[in-house]
Coordinates of C-alpha atoms in Angstrom, one line a residue:
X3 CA 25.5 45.8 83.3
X4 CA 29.3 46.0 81.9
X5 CA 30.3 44.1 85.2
X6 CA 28.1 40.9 83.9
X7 CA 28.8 41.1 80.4
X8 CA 32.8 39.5 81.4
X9 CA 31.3 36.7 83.2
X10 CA 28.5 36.3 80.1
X11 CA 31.7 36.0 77.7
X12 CA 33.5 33.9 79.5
X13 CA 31.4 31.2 80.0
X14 CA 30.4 31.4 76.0
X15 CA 34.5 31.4 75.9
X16 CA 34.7 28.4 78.0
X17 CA 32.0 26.3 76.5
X18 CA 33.7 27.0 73.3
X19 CA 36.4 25.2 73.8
X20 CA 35.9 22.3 76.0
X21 CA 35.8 19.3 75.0
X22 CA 31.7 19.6 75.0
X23 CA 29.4 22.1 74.5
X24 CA 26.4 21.9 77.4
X25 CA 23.3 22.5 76.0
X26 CA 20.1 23.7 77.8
X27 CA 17.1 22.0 78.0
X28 CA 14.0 24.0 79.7
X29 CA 11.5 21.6 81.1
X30 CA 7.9 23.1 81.9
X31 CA 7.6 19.8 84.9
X32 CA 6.7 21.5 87.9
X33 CA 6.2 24.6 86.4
X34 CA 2.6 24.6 86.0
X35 CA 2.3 26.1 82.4
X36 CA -1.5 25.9 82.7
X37 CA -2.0 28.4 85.0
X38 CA -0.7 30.6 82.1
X39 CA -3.7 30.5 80.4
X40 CA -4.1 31.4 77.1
X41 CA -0.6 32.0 75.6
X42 CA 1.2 28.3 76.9
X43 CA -1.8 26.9 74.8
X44 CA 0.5 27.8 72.3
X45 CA 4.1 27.8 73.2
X46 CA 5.8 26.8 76.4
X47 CA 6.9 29.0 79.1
X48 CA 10.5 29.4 77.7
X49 CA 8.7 31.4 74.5
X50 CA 6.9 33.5 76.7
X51 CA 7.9 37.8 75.7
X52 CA 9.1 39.5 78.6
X53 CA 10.7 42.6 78.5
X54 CA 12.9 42.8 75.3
X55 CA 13.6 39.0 75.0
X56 CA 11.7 36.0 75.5
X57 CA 12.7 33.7 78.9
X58 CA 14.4 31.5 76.4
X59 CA 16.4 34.6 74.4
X60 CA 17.4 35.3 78.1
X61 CA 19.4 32.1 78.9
X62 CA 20.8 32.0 75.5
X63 CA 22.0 35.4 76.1
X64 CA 23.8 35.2 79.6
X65 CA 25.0 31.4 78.6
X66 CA 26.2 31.7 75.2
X67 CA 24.0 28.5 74.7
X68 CA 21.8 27.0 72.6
X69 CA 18.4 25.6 74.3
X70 CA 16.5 23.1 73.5
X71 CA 12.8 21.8 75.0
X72 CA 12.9 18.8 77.2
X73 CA 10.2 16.1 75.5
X74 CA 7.0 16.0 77.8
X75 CA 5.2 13.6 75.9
X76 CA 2.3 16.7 74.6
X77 CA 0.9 17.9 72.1
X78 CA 3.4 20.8 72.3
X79 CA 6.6 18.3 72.0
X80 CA 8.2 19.8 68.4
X81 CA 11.2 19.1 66.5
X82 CA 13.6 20.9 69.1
X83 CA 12.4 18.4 72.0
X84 CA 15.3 16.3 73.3
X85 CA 14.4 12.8 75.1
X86 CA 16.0 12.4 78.5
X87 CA 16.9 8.3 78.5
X88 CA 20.4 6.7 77.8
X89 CA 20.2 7.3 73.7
X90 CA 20.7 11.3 74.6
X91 CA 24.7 11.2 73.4
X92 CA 27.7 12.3 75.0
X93 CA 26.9 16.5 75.5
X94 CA 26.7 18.0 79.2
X95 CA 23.3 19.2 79.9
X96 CA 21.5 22.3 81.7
X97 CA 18.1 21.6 82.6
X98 CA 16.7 24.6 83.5
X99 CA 13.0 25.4 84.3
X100 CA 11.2 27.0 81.7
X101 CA 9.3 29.6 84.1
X102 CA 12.7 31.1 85.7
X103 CA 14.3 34.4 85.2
X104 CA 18.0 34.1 85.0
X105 CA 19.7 36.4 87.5
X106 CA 23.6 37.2 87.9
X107 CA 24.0 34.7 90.7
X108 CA 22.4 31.9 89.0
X109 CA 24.8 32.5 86.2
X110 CA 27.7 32.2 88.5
X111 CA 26.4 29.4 90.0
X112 CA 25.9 28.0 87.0
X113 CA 29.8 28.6 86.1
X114 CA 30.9 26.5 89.2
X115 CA 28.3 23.5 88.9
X116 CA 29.6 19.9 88.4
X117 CA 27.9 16.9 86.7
X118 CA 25.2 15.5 89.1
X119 CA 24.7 18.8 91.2
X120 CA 21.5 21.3 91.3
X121 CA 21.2 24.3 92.2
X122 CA 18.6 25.6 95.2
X123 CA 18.0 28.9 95.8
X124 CA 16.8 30.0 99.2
X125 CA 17.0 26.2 100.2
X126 CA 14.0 25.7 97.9
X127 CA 13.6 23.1 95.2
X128 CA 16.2 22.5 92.3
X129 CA 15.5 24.9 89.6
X130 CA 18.7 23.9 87.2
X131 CA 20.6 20.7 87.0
X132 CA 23.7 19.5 85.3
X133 CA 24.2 15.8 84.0
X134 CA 24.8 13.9 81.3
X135 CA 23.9 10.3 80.0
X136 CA 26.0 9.2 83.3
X137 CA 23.1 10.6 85.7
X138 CA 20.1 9.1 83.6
X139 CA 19.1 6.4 85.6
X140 CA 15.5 6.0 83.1
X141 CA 13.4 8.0 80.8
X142 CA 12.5 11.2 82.1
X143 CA 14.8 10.5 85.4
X144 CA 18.2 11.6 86.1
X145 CA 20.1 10.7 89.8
X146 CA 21.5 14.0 91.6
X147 CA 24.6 14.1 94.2
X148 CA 24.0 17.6 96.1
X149 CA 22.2 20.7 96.1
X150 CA 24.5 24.0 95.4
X151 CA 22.5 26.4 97.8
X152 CA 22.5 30.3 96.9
X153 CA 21.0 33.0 98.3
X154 CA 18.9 35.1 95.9
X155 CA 15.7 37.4 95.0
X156 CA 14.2 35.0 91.9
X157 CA 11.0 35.3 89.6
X158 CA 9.3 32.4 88.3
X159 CA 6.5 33.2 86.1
X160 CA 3.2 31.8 87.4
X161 CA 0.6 33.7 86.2
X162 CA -0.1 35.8 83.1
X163 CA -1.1 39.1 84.5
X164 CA 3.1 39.3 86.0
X165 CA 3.8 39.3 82.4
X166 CA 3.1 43.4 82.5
X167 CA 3.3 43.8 86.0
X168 CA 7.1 42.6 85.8
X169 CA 7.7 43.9 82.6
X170 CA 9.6 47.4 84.4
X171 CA 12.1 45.3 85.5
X172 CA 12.8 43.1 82.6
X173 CA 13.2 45.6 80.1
X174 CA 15.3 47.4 82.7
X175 CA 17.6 43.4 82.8
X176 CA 17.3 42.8 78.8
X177 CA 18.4 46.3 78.0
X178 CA 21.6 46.0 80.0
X179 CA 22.4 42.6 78.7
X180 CA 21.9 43.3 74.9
X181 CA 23.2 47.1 74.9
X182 CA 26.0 46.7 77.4
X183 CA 29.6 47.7 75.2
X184 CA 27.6 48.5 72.5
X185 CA 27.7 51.9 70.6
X186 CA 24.0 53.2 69.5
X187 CA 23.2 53.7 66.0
X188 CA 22.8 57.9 65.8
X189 CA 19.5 59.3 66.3
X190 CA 17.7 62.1 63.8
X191 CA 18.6 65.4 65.0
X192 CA 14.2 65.9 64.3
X193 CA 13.7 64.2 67.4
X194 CA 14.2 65.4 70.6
X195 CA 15.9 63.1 73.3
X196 CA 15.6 63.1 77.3
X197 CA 18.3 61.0 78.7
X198 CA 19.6 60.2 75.6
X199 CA 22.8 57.8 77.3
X200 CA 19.5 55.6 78.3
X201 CA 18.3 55.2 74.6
X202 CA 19.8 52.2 72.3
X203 CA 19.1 52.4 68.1
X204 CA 19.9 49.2 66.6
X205 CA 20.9 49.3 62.9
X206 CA 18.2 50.3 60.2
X207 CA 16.1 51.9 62.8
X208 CA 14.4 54.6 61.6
X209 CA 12.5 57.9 63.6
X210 CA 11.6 60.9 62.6
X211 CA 10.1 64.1 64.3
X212 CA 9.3 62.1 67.9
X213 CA 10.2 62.7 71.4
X214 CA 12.0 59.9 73.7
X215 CA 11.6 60.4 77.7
X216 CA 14.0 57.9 79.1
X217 CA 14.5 59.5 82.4
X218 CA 12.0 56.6 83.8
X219 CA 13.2 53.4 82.3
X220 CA 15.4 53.0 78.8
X221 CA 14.1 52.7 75.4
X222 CA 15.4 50.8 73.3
X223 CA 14.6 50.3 69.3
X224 CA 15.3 46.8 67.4
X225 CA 16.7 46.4 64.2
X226 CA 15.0 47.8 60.5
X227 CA 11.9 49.2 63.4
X228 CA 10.5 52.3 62.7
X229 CA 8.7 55.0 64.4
X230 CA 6.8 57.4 62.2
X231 CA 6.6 60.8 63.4
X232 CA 4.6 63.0 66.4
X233 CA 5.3 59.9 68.5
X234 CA 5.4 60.3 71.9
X235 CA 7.4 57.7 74.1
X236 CA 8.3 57.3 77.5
X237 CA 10.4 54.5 78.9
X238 CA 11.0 51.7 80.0
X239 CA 10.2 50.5 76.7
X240 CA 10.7 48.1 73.6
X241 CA 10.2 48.1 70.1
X242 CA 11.1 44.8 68.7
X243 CA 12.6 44.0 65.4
X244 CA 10.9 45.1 62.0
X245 CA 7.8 46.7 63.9
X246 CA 5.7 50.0 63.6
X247 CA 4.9 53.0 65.7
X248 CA 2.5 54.4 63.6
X249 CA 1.9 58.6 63.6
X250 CA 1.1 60.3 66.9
X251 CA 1.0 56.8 68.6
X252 CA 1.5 57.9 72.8
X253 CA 3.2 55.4 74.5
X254 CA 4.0 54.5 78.6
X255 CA 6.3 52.4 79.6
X256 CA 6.7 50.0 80.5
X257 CA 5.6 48.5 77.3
X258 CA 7.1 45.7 74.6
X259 CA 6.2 45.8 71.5
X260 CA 7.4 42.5 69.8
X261 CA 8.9 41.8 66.7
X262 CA 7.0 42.6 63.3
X263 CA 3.8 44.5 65.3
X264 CA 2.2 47.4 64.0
X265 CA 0.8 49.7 66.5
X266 CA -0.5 52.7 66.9
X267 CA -3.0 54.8 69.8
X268 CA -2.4 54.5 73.2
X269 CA -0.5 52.4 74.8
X270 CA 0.9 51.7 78.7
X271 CA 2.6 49.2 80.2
X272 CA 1.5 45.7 78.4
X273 CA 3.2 43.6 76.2
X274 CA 2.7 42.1 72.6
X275 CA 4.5 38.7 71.4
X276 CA 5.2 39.5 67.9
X277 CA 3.4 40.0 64.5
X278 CA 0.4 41.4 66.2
X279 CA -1.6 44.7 65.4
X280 CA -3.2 47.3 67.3
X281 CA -2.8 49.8 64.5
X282 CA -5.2 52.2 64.8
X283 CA -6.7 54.6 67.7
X284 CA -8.2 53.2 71.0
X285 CA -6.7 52.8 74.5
X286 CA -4.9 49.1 75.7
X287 CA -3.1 49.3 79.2
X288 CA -1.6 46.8 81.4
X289 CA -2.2 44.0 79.0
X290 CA -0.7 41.0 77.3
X291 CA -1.4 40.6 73.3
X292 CA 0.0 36.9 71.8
X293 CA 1.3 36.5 68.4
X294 CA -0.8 37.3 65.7
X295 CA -3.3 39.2 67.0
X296 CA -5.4 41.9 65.5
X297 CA -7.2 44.4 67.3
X298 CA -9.6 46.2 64.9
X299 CA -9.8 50.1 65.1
X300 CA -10.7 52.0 68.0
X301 CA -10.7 48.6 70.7
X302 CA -10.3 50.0 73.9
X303 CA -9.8 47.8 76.9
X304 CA -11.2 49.1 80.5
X305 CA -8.0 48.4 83.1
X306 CA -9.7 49.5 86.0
X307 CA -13.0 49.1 87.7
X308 CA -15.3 51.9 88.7
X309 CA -14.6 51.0 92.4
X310 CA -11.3 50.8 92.1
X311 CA -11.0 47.6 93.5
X312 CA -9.5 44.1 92.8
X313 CA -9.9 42.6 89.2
X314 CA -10.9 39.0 89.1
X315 CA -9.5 37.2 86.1
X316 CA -10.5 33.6 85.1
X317 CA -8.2 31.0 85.3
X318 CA -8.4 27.1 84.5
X319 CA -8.8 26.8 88.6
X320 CA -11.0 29.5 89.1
X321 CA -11.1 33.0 89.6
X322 CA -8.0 34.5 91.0
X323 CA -6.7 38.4 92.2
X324 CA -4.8 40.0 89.6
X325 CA -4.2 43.5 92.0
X326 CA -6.1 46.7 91.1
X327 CA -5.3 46.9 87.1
X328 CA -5.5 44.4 84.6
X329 CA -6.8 45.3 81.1
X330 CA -7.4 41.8 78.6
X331 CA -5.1 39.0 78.0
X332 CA -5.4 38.0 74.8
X333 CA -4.0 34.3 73.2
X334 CA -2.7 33.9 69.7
X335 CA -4.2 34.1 66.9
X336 CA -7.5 36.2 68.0
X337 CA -9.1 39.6 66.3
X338 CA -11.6 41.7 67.6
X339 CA -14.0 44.1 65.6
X340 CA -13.9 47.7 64.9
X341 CA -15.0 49.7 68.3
X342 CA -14.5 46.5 70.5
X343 CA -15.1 47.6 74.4
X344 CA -13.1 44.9 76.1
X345 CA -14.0 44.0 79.8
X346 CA -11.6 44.7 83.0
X347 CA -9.8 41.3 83.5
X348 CA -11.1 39.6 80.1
X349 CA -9.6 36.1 79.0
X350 CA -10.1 35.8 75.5
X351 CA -8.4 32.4 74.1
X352 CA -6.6 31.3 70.9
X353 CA -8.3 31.9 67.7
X354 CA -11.3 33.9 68.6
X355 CA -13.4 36.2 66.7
X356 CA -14.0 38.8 68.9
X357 CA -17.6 40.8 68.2
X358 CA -21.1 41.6 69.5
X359 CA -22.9 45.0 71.1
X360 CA -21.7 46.3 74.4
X361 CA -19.0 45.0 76.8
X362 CA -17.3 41.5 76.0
X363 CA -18.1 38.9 78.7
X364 CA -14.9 38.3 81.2
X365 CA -14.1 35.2 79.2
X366 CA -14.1 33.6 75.7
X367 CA -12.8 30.0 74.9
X368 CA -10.3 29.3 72.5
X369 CA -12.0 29.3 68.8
X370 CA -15.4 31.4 69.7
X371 CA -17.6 33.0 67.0
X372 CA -18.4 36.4 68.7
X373 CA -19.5 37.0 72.4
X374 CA -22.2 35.1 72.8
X375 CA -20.2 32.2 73.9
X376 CA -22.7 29.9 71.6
X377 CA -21.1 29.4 68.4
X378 CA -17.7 28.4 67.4
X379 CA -14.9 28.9 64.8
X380 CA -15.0 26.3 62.1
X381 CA -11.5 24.8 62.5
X382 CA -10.8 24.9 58.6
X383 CA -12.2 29.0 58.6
X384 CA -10.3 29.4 61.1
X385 CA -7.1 28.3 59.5
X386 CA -7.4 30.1 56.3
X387 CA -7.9 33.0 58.4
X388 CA -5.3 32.6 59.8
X389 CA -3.0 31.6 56.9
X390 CA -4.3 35.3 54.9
X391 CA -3.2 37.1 57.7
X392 CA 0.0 35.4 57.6
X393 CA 0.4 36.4 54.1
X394 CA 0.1 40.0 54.8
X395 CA 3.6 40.2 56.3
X396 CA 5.2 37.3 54.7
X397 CA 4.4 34.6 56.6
X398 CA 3.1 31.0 56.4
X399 CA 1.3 28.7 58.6
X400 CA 3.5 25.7 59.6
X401 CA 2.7 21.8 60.2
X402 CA 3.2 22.1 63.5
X403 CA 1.2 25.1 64.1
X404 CA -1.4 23.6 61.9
X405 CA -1.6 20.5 64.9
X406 CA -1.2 22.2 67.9
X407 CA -4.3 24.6 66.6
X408 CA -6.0 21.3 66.1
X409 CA -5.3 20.0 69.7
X410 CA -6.3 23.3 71.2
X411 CA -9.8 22.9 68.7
X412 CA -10.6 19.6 70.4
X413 CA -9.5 19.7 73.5
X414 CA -10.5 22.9 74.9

């Protein structure tokens, strides 16, 4: 990574001191952010965890920028959303789409790209554009002058279940790019290390008593984080910011853990947003937790089915492959009973109460009352819900949250 970090600083360097700033603006156009069903019910594709960062942490990171959401007329449109029509001021502008990973080249690209001009990769469609109010020609429209073609191995995020599936990889990208010239914070000589060089400790990090296999992917620990003692980790993996590994949790990588979670059990290569909980004993594997979850003690989710074949997850289109493992993607804002059994390839939407006997059915819509797929959350429960488990760590439930819950309550 040390051989990107000069180019990452000197663009930040650059942008400093011309004359003005550019600022990114991810558009979700083209990106079709439904077929990321449940968690862009919620957030746009830029928010979406993946690896250490979030896609739009990533460009922040590598541009030294700060981002802002292009305004797509929706019910998801909040107070960082920037109109593109001839009122947008004097700035340069990046529109980038919200559903690509940045990548060395791009950045580089990036470096050399004039006002007017896109960049293609492969010879595909434009993915990031430069302009300013010069290249608006009406709302929501801006006039280009050439394609900048480069050759290069990208990811756009289309579906949810690449979330874990790519996850390897990205903590792999996000460790380099947030580590890179960085001295670790010293680790307890209780624990016991393997490939200790491949093991970052930000600052107020505390673990005790716990090994660290890094020899298959780094680990890396955020800031204030703890892990409590007999834990067992092996890499790739990421504990966000302020979270918990609770006693004798096991963990495979290559699993995130986002900021403020609490978890605990076993865990292997799947992902959680941020302030969720799994904190107690059961079994989740290659899986996608949103923010603000709960998963009540000992909820297991099956990953694989007894034949071994493909897993067919539910989609707003229809069923699609998802390859031979995929646990239960769950949206923001759900909770599922003690000793929940969740279903190979279950969908289970925003806000759902999650209980009944036996296996949960492969999907539940947003704000469901149990599995029965009969009765629903009462909006207003379903907020103070929500607002008490906000309160546990700190938290409150914002305006905008409040609406966009709403939206999601009548229109889906």
């Amino acid at each position: 990574m040390d051989s990107h970090r000069p180019a990452t600083n000197f663009l930040s360097y650059f942008w400093r001191y011309s004359r003005f700033m550019p600022r990114i603006i991810f558009t979700e156009e083209f990106c079709q952010p439904e077929n990321l069903h449940p968690f862009t019910l919620t957030r746009q594709i830029q928010d979406i965890r993946l690896g250490i960062l979030t896609i739009r942490e990533k460009w922040e990171h590598w541009l030294g920028l700060p981002s802002f959401d292009k305004w797509e007329d929706d019910y998801k449109d909040l107070d960082r959303s920037i109109r593109i029509d001839k009122n947008i001021g004097d700035d340069v502008f990046l529109m980038i789409h919200g559903n690509v990973l940045p990548t060395p080249k791009m950045i580089k690209a990036i470096d050399k790209l004039k006002n007017g001009e896109f960049i293609s990769v492969n010879g595909n469609a434009g993915i990031i554009f430069r302009f300013t109010r010069k290249e608006v020609v009406e709302p929501h429209s801006i006039k280009v002058s050439k394609a900048v073609t480069i050759k290069d191995k990208i990811k756009s995020l289309q579906y949810p279940w690449e979330i874990f599936q790519w996850n390897a990889a990205a903590i792999q990208q996000d460790f380099e790019l947030i580590t890179g010239k960085r001295k670790s914070q010293p680790v307890s000589k209780t624990n016991t290390l393997i490939k200790p060089s491949n093991i970052f400790i930000e600052k107020g990090a505390k673990i005790e008593y716990s090994i660290l296999n890094a020899s298959n992917g780094p680990i890396y620990i955020g800031k204030n984080a703890e892990v409590m003692e007999g834990c067992m980790i092996r890499g790739p993996f990421a504990l966000g910011q302020g979270a918990v590994l609770k006693m004798g949790s096991k963990i495979y990588g290559a699993t995130s853990i986002g900021p403020y979670c609490t978890v605990a059990g076993e865990i292997k290569n799947s992902v959680l947003f941020g302030y969720s909980n799994k904190a107690h004993d059961g079994y989740l594997g290659d899986s996608v937790i949103g923010e603000w979850c709960n998963l009540g003690a000992g909820t297991s989710n099956s990953n694989l089915k007894n034949n071994a074949g493909e897993v067919k997850i539910w989609t707003p289109k229809g069923q699609m492959n998802a390859g031979n493992k995929c646990g239960v993607l769950v949206g923001d804002y759900s909770r599922t009973m003690i000793n929940t059994s969740l279903n190979t390839g279950t969908v289970v939407g925003v806000s759902c109460n999650v209980f009944g006997v036996g296996l949960t059915p492969k999907y539940l819509s947003s704000f469901s009352w149990g599995n029965d797929g009969i009765d629903r959350y009462e909006f207003d429960k379903a907020v103070a819900d929500i607002e008490n488990w906000k309160k546990l760590k700190g938290k409150k439930l914002s305006k905008n949250e409040r609406s966009i819950l709403k939206h999601i309550f009548e229109h889906y």
